[in-house]
C-alpha positions as MATLAB code, in Angstrom:
seq = 'MTGPAPLARRLGTTDAVVIGLGSMLGAGVFSVFAPAAQAAGAGLLLGLLLAGAVAYANATASAQLAAQYPTSGGTYVYGRERLGPWWGFVAGWGFVVGKTASCAAMALTFAAYVAPSGWERPAAVAAVVVLTAVSCRGITRTARLTRVVVVVVLVALVVVVVSALVGGAPRWSRLDLPLGLADGWYGVLQSAGLLFFAFAGYARIATLGEEVRDPRRTIPRAVHIALAVTVLVYGTVAVTLLSVLGPDRLAASATPLATAVQAGGWTWAVPVVTVGAAAAALGALLSLLAGVGRTSLAMARHDDLPRWLDAVDPRHQVPLRAEVTLAVVVCVLVLIVDLRGVIGFSSFGVLVYYLVANLAAFTQGPQDRRTPRGLQVAGALGCVLLVVTLPLSSVVAGTAVLAAGVVSRLWRTRARARPQP';
ca = [
       0.060    0.085    0.252;
       1.410    3.080   -0.830;
       1.275    6.368    0.667;
       0.019   10.101   -0.109;
       1.978   11.204   -3.330;
       4.257   14.123   -2.257;
       4.785   17.354   -3.758;
       7.690   18.353   -6.220;
      10.716   19.971   -4.824;
      11.059   23.127   -7.440;
      11.769   26.246   -5.244;
      15.132   27.931   -4.715;
      15.922   30.248   -2.063;
      14.825   33.576   -4.278;
      11.507   31.518   -5.022;
      11.025   31.061   -1.102;
      11.793   34.559    0.014;
       9.848   35.813   -2.732;
       6.521   33.651   -1.068;
       7.531   34.794    1.963;
       7.475   38.745    0.975;
       4.309   38.677   -0.859;
       2.817   37.328    2.199;
       4.479   39.912    4.320;
       4.163   42.732    1.749;
       0.374   41.706    1.394;
      -2.442   44.621    2.030;
      -1.235   44.813    5.513;
       1.054   47.363    4.671;
      -1.897   49.445    3.356;
      -4.057   48.961    6.150;
      -3.115   47.770    9.525;
      -1.378   50.711   10.330;
      -4.536   52.861   10.899;
      -5.965   50.742   13.496;
      -2.436   50.180   15.110;
      -2.203   53.836   15.421;
      -5.647   53.946   17.095;
      -4.332   51.572   19.615;
      -1.272   53.306   20.603;
      -0.726   56.670   18.914;
       2.808   57.481   18.004;
       3.592   53.798   20.030;
       2.826   51.963   17.209;
       6.310   51.985   16.254;
       7.506   50.244   20.177;
       4.892   48.087   19.195;
       6.519   47.399   15.529;
       9.232   46.641   17.171;
       7.768   44.234   19.806;
       5.862   42.557   16.903;
       8.941   42.504   14.794;
      10.927   40.944   17.833;
       8.315   38.124   18.465;
       8.370   37.750   14.487;
      12.092   36.898   14.997;
      11.577   34.347   17.891;
       8.963   32.761   15.680;
      11.042   32.645   12.882;
      13.902   31.057   13.978;
      11.758   27.997   15.414;
      10.081   27.945   12.436;
      12.756   27.788   10.380;
      14.722   25.300   12.786;
      11.259   23.002   12.976;
      11.367   23.372    8.797;
      15.100   21.969    8.309;
      14.116   18.948   10.435;
      10.658   18.100    9.083;
      10.898   19.545    5.185;
       7.136   18.453    4.803;
       4.289   20.291    3.878;
       2.040   21.614    6.889;
       4.448   23.446    9.333;
       3.436   23.413   12.498;
       0.859   21.489   12.263;
       3.493   18.704   11.472;
       6.028   20.214   13.885;
       3.500   20.122   17.103;
       2.197   16.752   15.741;
       6.136   14.877   16.033;
       7.173   16.954   18.590;
       4.213   17.233   21.169;
       2.030   14.961   20.441;
      -1.175   15.296   17.922;
      -3.528   17.606   19.730;
      -0.938   19.630   19.488;
      -0.356   19.621   16.163;
      -4.278   20.242   15.497;
      -4.486   23.149   17.671;
      -1.487   24.661   15.729;
      -2.944   23.633   12.434;
      -6.530   24.725   13.319;
      -5.723   27.852   14.483;
      -3.679   28.460   11.194;
      -6.600   27.575    8.840;
      -9.138   29.152   10.187;
      -7.156   32.427   10.917;
      -5.634   32.259    7.477;
      -9.333   31.533    5.660;
     -10.118   34.605    7.225;
      -7.156   36.672    5.890;
      -8.221   34.948    2.120;
     -11.342   37.070    2.508;
      -9.848   39.906    4.036;
      -7.438   40.076    1.029;
     -10.070   39.760   -1.608;
     -11.990   42.616   -0.320;
      -9.059   44.949   -0.125;
      -8.193   44.397   -3.271;
     -12.115   44.640   -4.649;
     -12.339   48.225   -2.560;
      -9.504   49.812   -4.423;
     -10.524   48.527   -7.930;
     -14.635   47.801   -8.135;
     -16.981   50.373   -8.396;
     -19.112   51.215   -5.721;
     -21.514   47.945   -5.368;
     -19.650   45.526   -6.912;
     -17.045   45.492   -4.657;
     -18.062   41.788   -3.097;
     -18.885   40.067   -6.994;
     -15.082   41.398   -7.682;
     -13.706   39.765   -5.069;
     -14.815   36.490   -5.461;
     -13.760   36.877   -9.222;
     -10.381   37.428   -7.525;
     -10.737   34.427   -5.194;
     -11.429   31.944   -8.554;
      -9.068   33.499  -10.975;
      -5.876   33.070   -7.947;
      -6.622   29.939   -7.286;
      -7.056   28.295  -11.164;
      -3.601   30.139  -11.071;
      -2.152   28.042   -7.666;
      -3.638   24.909   -9.178;
      -1.200   24.992  -11.950;
       1.516   24.334   -9.943;
       3.848   26.232   -7.512;
       6.169   27.368   -9.654;
       3.950   29.801  -11.251;
       2.623   30.902   -7.800;
       6.417   32.104   -7.358;
       6.736   33.660  -10.468;
       3.412   35.973  -10.508;
       4.600   36.756   -6.675;
       7.900   38.137   -7.509;
       6.143   40.559   -9.966;
       3.434   41.616   -7.442;
       6.159   42.003   -4.906;
       8.410   44.284   -7.845;
       5.281   46.468   -8.072;
       4.287   46.697   -4.155;
       8.069   48.170   -3.464;
       7.827   50.561   -6.207;
       4.636   51.405   -4.903;
       5.848   51.871   -1.441;
       8.998   54.075   -2.502;
       6.551   56.645   -4.176;
       4.714   56.783   -0.710;
       7.932   57.738    0.865;
       9.400   59.632   -1.476;
       6.466   61.966   -2.169;
       5.760   62.159    1.612;
       8.765   63.153    3.074;
       9.853   65.726   -0.029;
       6.523   67.440   -0.473;
       4.679   66.502    2.954;
       6.144   68.608    5.377;
       7.110   65.910    8.004;
       7.548   66.743   11.907;
      10.015   64.804   13.401;
       8.511   65.513   16.922;
       5.633   63.284   16.101;
       7.809   60.750   16.181;
       8.578   61.627   20.369;
       8.071   58.261   22.632;
       6.331   59.710   25.569;
       3.491   60.821   22.837;
       3.845   57.057   21.821;
       2.961   56.730   25.709;
       0.210   58.566   26.045;
      -2.103   55.598   25.879;
      -0.190   53.543   28.011;
       2.019   50.090   27.334;
      -1.519   48.336   26.865;
      -2.094   50.112   23.885;
       1.755   49.530   22.690;
       0.860   45.671   23.097;
      -2.311   45.813   21.501;
      -0.691   47.441   18.691;
       2.113   45.031   18.189;
      -0.943   42.284   18.328;
      -2.541   44.165   15.450;
       1.239   44.379   13.554;
       1.753   41.159   13.840;
      -0.768   40.534   10.999;
       1.926   42.177    8.814;
       4.698   39.900    9.905;
       2.591   36.334    9.329;
       3.740   35.339    5.918;
       7.012   33.702    6.724;
       4.878   30.881    7.997;
       3.840   30.556    4.180;
       7.828   29.348    3.711;
       7.457   26.726    6.126;
       4.636   25.178    4.992;
       5.521   24.936    1.471;
       9.054   22.958    3.234;
       7.810   20.010    0.547;
       8.608   21.525   -2.503;
      11.745   23.499   -1.251;
      15.175   22.062   -2.279;
      18.015   21.613    0.080;
      15.649   22.996    2.464;
      17.605   22.344    5.609;
      19.328   25.040    4.450;
      17.308   27.036    1.863;
      14.222   27.746    4.734;
      16.296   29.105    7.508;
      17.820   31.647    5.158;
      14.852   32.153    3.527;
      12.739   33.126    6.530;
      15.400   35.089    7.898;
      16.053   37.083    4.902;
      12.176   37.662    4.029;
      11.470   38.817    7.678;
      14.440   41.108    7.948;
      13.258   43.092    4.652;
       9.948   43.438    5.822;
      10.663   45.016    9.187;
      13.040   47.510    7.292;
       9.906   48.420    4.836;
       7.337   48.615    7.917;
       9.697   50.546    9.550;
      10.333   53.017    6.747;
       6.582   53.376    5.933;
       5.700   53.908    9.873;
       8.283   56.380   10.203;
       7.054   57.976    7.261;
       3.171   58.069    8.051;
       4.234   59.581   11.560;
       5.964   62.241   10.443;
       3.708   63.624    7.761;
       0.344   62.417    9.091;
       0.751   62.488   12.700;
      -0.721   60.120   14.921;
      -4.476   61.500   15.260;
      -4.529   61.814   11.101;
      -2.767   58.075   10.789;
      -5.582   56.884   13.176;
      -8.423   58.746   11.138;
      -7.187   57.420    7.513;
      -9.185   54.333    5.985;
      -6.362   54.896    3.569;
      -3.129   56.015    5.183;
      -0.713   55.469    2.629;
      -2.907   57.433    0.073;
      -3.690   60.134    2.054;
       0.301   60.326    3.051;
       0.749   60.565   -0.863;
      -1.925   63.843   -0.804;
      -0.494   65.248    2.272;
       3.224   65.375   -0.205;
       1.451   67.078   -3.059;
       1.543   64.415   -5.473;
      -1.655   63.529   -6.336;
      -0.876   62.196   -9.847;
       0.570   59.255   -7.778;
      -2.351   58.059   -5.635;
      -3.432   55.557   -8.738;
      -0.133   54.474   -8.319;
      -0.797   53.315   -4.577;
      -4.006   51.909   -5.442;
      -2.471   49.698   -7.738;
       0.091   48.639   -5.342;
      -2.474   48.169   -2.463;
      -4.325   45.703   -5.146;
      -1.419   44.134   -6.070;
      -0.211   43.634   -2.539;
      -3.836   42.516   -1.477;
      -3.378   39.947   -5.118;
      -0.208   38.692   -4.005;
      -0.784   37.881   -0.335;
      -4.149   36.313   -1.169;
      -2.142   34.157   -4.153;
       0.400   32.499   -1.496;
      -2.444   32.321    1.218;
      -3.811   30.189   -1.014;
      -1.047   28.200   -1.503;
      -0.021   28.030    2.307;
      -3.407   27.056    3.608;
      -4.036   24.415    0.942;
      -1.038   22.389    2.288;
      -1.671   23.130    6.092;
      -5.069   21.527    4.558;
      -3.483   18.759    2.834;
      -1.178   17.593    5.987;
      -4.098   17.571    8.443;
      -5.932   15.500    5.752;
      -3.213   13.399    5.772;
      -3.711   12.708    9.715;
      -7.887   12.464    9.306;
      -7.803   15.654   10.968;
      -9.955   17.019    8.026;
     -11.843   14.915    5.372;
      -9.392   12.094    4.110;
     -10.505   13.138    0.633;
      -8.450   16.410    1.044;
      -5.067   14.941    0.731;
      -5.232   14.119   -3.066;
      -2.453   15.467   -5.120;
      -2.770   15.951   -8.370;
      -0.604   13.512  -10.634;
      -0.287   16.410  -13.289;
       0.754   19.689  -11.874;
       1.623   18.175   -8.479;
      -0.515   20.447   -5.973;
      -3.324   19.754   -3.537;
      -6.387   20.509   -5.819;
      -9.327   19.230   -3.738;
      -7.840   20.931   -0.835;
      -7.010   24.406   -2.858;
     -10.392   24.271   -4.625;
     -12.270   23.697   -0.975;
     -10.892   26.676    0.484;
     -11.775   28.461   -1.791;
     -15.232   28.015   -1.880;
     -14.950   28.473    1.984;
     -13.335   31.638    0.461;
     -15.683   33.008   -2.075;
     -19.079   31.616    0.831;
     -17.062   34.262    3.403;
     -16.672   37.453    0.888;
     -20.009   37.488    0.290;
     -20.994   37.520    4.115;
     -18.312   38.866    6.202;
     -17.484   42.329    7.521;
     -13.891   43.512    6.677;
     -13.709   45.190   10.593;
     -12.190   42.964   13.024;
     -10.782   40.369   10.857;
      -7.041   41.370   11.725;
      -7.536   40.715   15.077;
      -9.087   37.573   14.532;
      -6.527   36.262   11.742;
      -3.823   37.493   14.511;
      -5.157   35.598   16.991;
      -5.172   31.808   15.111;
      -1.801   32.726   13.917;
      -0.232   33.643   17.540;
      -1.541   30.357   18.583;
       0.009   28.463   15.780;
       3.675   29.781   16.669;
       2.778   29.244   20.503;
       2.902   25.940   19.496;
       5.835   26.174   17.147;
       7.936   27.978   20.177;
       6.853   25.071   22.318;
       7.937   22.055   19.878;
      11.486   23.791   18.641;
      11.779   24.224   22.540;
      11.659   20.078   22.660;
      14.414   19.477   19.605;
      17.746   18.339   20.586;
      21.197   20.030   20.079;
      22.126   18.443   17.211;
      18.992   19.903   15.653;
      18.999   23.445   17.418;
      20.457   26.633   15.642;
      19.535   29.204   18.311;
      19.251   28.873   22.091;
      15.994   27.551   23.876;
      15.631   30.694   25.557;
      14.528   32.716   22.378;
      11.849   30.025   22.054;
      10.505   30.368   25.851;
      10.747   34.399   24.462;
       8.509   33.595   21.686;
       6.249   31.885   23.380;
       5.523   34.404   26.406;
       5.390   36.908   23.298;
       2.629   35.216   21.653;
       0.686   34.720   24.633;
       1.141   38.413   25.691;
      -0.235   39.821   22.176;
      -2.816   37.391   22.355;
      -4.686   38.424   25.746;
      -4.011   42.096   24.686;
      -5.796   41.839   21.074;
      -9.305   43.697   20.793;
     -11.758   41.869   22.764;
     -14.032   40.825   20.233;
     -10.855   39.126   18.550;
     -10.054   36.869   21.380;
     -13.721   35.828   22.455;
     -14.523   35.183   18.721;
     -11.382   33.534   18.347;
     -11.374   31.407   21.321;
     -15.066   30.289   20.380;
     -13.684   28.894   16.713;
     -10.613   27.085   18.424;
     -12.905   25.326   21.042;
     -15.222   24.082   18.573;
     -12.229   22.480   16.422;
     -11.286   20.876   19.309;
     -14.851   19.881   20.756;
     -15.458   18.516   16.826;
     -11.869   16.674   17.059;
     -12.872   14.973   20.347;
     -15.985   13.684   18.533;
     -14.427   12.136   15.360;
     -11.672   10.814   17.876;
     -14.301    8.949   19.750;
     -16.559    8.121   16.853;
     -13.772    6.114   15.623;
     -12.470    4.582   18.480;
     -16.015    3.170   18.876;
     -16.843   -0.523   17.834;
     -18.281   -0.943   14.036;
     -21.607   -3.239   14.139;
];
């Protein structure tokens, strides 16, 4: 009896870095700074540093584990191997639920920028259908398209920074830390939890572990490069927005990057930002579809999701059923979900995912360790701290959905254990 068909190893370091950047430099950079400023004012800079530090600890844990277990599924697999099936399920369920919601958010963000009024939801559904078709054609096509998207996004961000700083009369006093602490450390921590949403894309590199060449070398390198570039880009954009708009104006803007460009007097560049935002949303959506589909594949292989989802298309060597099923669920969400609050809900699921990653990496032996165990302790504590300081509605909704998944798995496990008549 043969096992599930393997996926093809076609991705090199550059491809893996690009997929990570396509996820982290997604629509979050065009939307996440406003709610972060609402939570912490100029203190979002401290929140950004904290989110980046937690992300670094999580990234080292993910890279270390992915090098030892180079297969699809990311922390779902690592949790099962290092801690047991239930830990793996909690990580996988948190990832699938949180990132499925993120898929819907990215599709709606794309539609908000490009669709006529009243046509946003149909346009979002169309984006999901088209990108699912691209993803189902093979992972190398996903990497190529993501590379184009990353270039477009970086060009748009350069335009934002240059136009705002040149013509927007930046005031560096707006970056003073006393102003940032006006809302207290709780606000800073909440902004860190919201900003973590923007850093979570490096998980996509680990979930593609079965398709990366020389994974023990490629995955750690790609994770660190992608995260370092993202921290640099987000820090530059955050400083620019705060210095030009100030905390209050930034918090009040639904499209802060476009507002910064207008403040600089380069109104002709607003369409460039619009194109960049749309491209970012599409790039993030494409990477999310690939990552969630492969985690679903791994969970189906262990009966934590319906077994028929573990099929791999023999021609393109992708988890076809898992990706198509995911697309259907995302399309339903797009038609009924409200975009507000989805960032916090997604952060809840992903932080749970990385909590398990840090706990799993803590158990690795010396031959597989690349960093001190203390870094995994700090990462786990950071995940817990950011989870409990997220908006209350996100914590309640996330806890309820996580509990529903646990109860469902418990019921299925007991049903399988009952003797058949």
